[in-house]
Tab-separated table of C-alpha atoms in Angstrom:
chain	number	residue	atom	x	y	z
K	29	SER	CA	24.431	5.616	35.059
K	30	TYR	CA	25.792	3.547	31.985
K	31	ASN	CA	23.230	0.711	31.031
K	32	HIS	CA	25.480	-2.538	31.246
K	33	ILE	CA	24.826	-5.059	28.900
K	34	TYR	CA	26.982	-8.100	27.334
K	35	VAL	CA	27.399	-7.254	23.831
K	36	ARG	CA	27.775	-10.021	21.040
K	37	LYS	CA	30.892	-10.801	19.352
K	38	SER	CA	29.865	-12.036	16.045
K	39	SER	CA	27.552	-14.860	17.098
K	40	ASN	CA	28.812	-15.583	20.261
K	41	ILE	CA	27.656	-14.163	23.335
K	42	ILE	CA	30.585	-12.525	25.988
K	43	ASN	CA	30.164	-13.228	29.243
K	44	ASP	CA	33.592	-12.460	29.821
K	45	PHE	CA	34.092	-8.377	30.542
K	46	GLU	CA	37.729	-8.792	30.135
K	47	ASN	CA	37.629	-9.827	26.677
K	48	SER	CA	34.880	-7.837	25.541
K	49	LEU	CA	33.170	-4.153	25.365
K	50	ILE	CA	30.604	-2.228	26.561
K	51	ILE	CA	28.565	-0.524	24.187
K	52	THR	CA	26.303	2.213	25.515
K	53	LYS	CA	22.474	2.518	24.659
K	54	SER	CA	23.291	6.168	23.392
K	55	CYS	CA	26.338	4.897	21.278
K	56	ALA	CA	24.115	2.285	19.936
K	57	LYS	CA	21.331	4.762	18.993
K	58	LYS	CA	23.582	7.205	17.379
K	59	ILE	CA	25.053	4.451	15.228
K	60	SER	CA	21.420	3.570	14.063
K	61	GLN	CA	20.836	7.222	13.104
K	62	HIS	CA	24.042	6.944	11.262
K	63	LYS	CA	22.458	3.930	8.974
K	64	GLN	CA	18.791	5.642	8.612
K	65	LEU	CA	20.560	8.776	7.545
K	66	ALA	CA	22.851	7.042	4.817
K	67	ASN	CA	19.820	4.583	4.068
K	68	ASN	CA	22.160	1.591	4.701
K	69	GLU	CA	21.846	-1.050	7.321
K	70	ASP	CA	25.281	-2.196	6.615
K	71	LEU	CA	27.115	0.367	8.778
K	72	GLY	CA	29.292	0.458	11.602
K	73	LEU	CA	31.252	2.087	13.910
K	74	ARG	CA	35.000	1.564	13.109
K	75	VAL	CA	36.907	2.184	16.348
K	76	SER	CA	40.739	2.133	16.128
K	77	VAL	CA	43.587	3.373	18.287
K	78	GLU	CA	46.561	5.180	16.579
K	79	GLY	CA	49.709	7.216	17.857
K	80	GLY	CA	49.279	10.641	18.902
K	81	GLY	CA	46.953	12.363	20.988
K	82	CYS	CA	47.400	13.802	24.731
K	83	SER	CA	49.088	11.172	26.266
K	84	GLY	CA	50.565	8.839	23.457
K	85	PHE	CA	47.445	7.319	21.958
K	86	LYS	CA	44.304	8.560	20.142
K	87	TYR	CA	40.936	6.888	19.466
K	88	VAL	CA	39.513	7.171	15.751
K	89	PHE	CA	35.713	6.626	15.204
K	90	LEU	CA	34.687	5.886	11.741
K	91	ILE	CA	30.999	5.353	10.307
K	92	GLU	CA	32.125	2.330	7.873
K	93	ASP	CA	30.542	-0.216	5.767
K	94	LEU	CA	30.602	-3.503	7.284
K	95	LYS	CA	31.334	-5.235	3.660
K	96	LEU	CA	34.880	-3.678	4.520
K	97	LEU	CA	35.796	-5.802	7.628
K	98	GLN	CA	39.195	-7.551	7.348
K	99	GLN	CA	40.077	-10.870	8.740
K	100	ASP	CA	41.561	-9.612	11.946
K	101	ASP	CA	38.358	-7.376	12.668
K	102	LYS	CA	36.235	-7.884	16.124
K	103	VAL	CA	32.329	-6.816	15.776
K	104	PHE	CA	30.459	-6.386	18.813
K	105	GLU	CA	26.857	-5.556	18.843
K	106	ARG	CA	24.000	-3.892	20.650
K	107	ASP	CA	20.466	-3.301	19.736
K	108	GLY	CA	21.157	-4.152	16.169
K	109	SER	CA	24.322	-1.499	15.845
K	110	LYS	CA	27.705	-2.961	15.141
K	111	VAL	CA	31.054	-1.761	16.473
K	112	ILE	CA	34.382	-2.859	14.418
K	113	ILE	CA	37.595	-2.967	16.139
K	114	ASP	CA	40.765	-4.521	14.706
K	115	SER	CA	42.569	-6.918	16.904
K	116	ASN	CA	45.728	-4.862	17.712
K	117	SER	CA	43.388	-1.902	18.708
K	118	PHE	CA	41.005	-4.118	20.940
K	119	GLU	CA	44.073	-5.058	23.137
K	120	LEU	CA	43.952	-1.494	24.070
K	121	ILE	CA	40.818	-1.084	24.800
K	122	LYS	CA	39.201	-4.373	25.721
K	123	GLY	CA	37.144	-4.073	28.565
K	124	ALA	CA	36.355	-0.386	28.068
K	125	THR	CA	32.968	1.658	27.634
K	126	ILE	CA	32.120	2.956	23.954
K	127	ASP	CA	29.939	5.602	24.455
K	128	TYR	CA	28.167	9.061	22.500
K	129	VAL	CA	28.508	11.951	24.463
K	130	GLN	CA	26.530	14.820	23.894
K	131	GLU	CA	27.820	18.164	25.751
K	132	MET	CA	27.064	21.693	25.103
K	133	ILE	CA	30.474	22.159	23.195
K	134	LYS	CA	30.584	18.881	21.448
K	135	SER	CA	28.893	15.912	20.590
K	136	ALA	CA	30.965	12.487	19.504
K	137	PHE	CA	31.749	9.234	20.660
K	138	ALA	CA	34.130	8.368	23.122
K	139	ILE	CA	35.898	5.890	24.940
K	140	VAL	CA	35.166	5.871	28.503
K	141	ASN	CA	36.259	3.799	31.419
K	142	ASN	CA	39.342	2.054	29.817
K	143	PRO	CA	40.978	-0.474	32.167
K	144	GLN	CA	43.864	-0.688	29.387
K	145	SER	CA	45.032	2.570	30.044
K	146	GLU	CA	46.783	3.971	33.167
K	147	SER	CA	46.228	7.623	32.568
K	148	ALA	CA	43.706	9.384	30.265
K	149	CYS	CA	43.007	12.620	28.870
K	150	GLY	CA	39.585	14.488	29.763
K	151	CYS	CA	38.950	15.038	26.245
K	152	GLY	CA	37.778	11.194	25.821
K	153	SER	CA	39.494	11.109	22.526
K	154	SER	CA	43.228	9.911	23.898
K	155	PHE	CA	44.890	8.087	26.664
C-alpha cells in the first residue's frame, strides 16, 4: 500500500535499497505543508535516533531549517520535500520507510518497516 520510489541523496540517485530510505507520499506531503505554513521552502524533516523509548531506542522527528545541516548529515528527497538524518542515526534506520500516519487518536511521522530493528513497539516511535 506504500508508494515506493527511489529517493535522492543529495544530487545522486540511490538505487541501493540497503543504503536508502523510502519516503511515502503522505510524509512528503506533510513536510510540504509545514513549508507552506511557515512560508519557508528551506525546511525539512530531521529524523534522529536517541536512547530511550519502549525497546531501547526512540525516533525523534523535528521540522528544521536546511541551513542548519551538519557535515555528517544525509539528505533524502521526494517530491521536493527533504528528510535529514545524521550518519549515526542512519545506520539504525537505513532501508526503512518514513511515513506520516493519520489515525483517530493521533497523526504523526513514523518509521515503519525498519529492517535494522529486531523488534518494534506498536507506537511507531521506538524500537
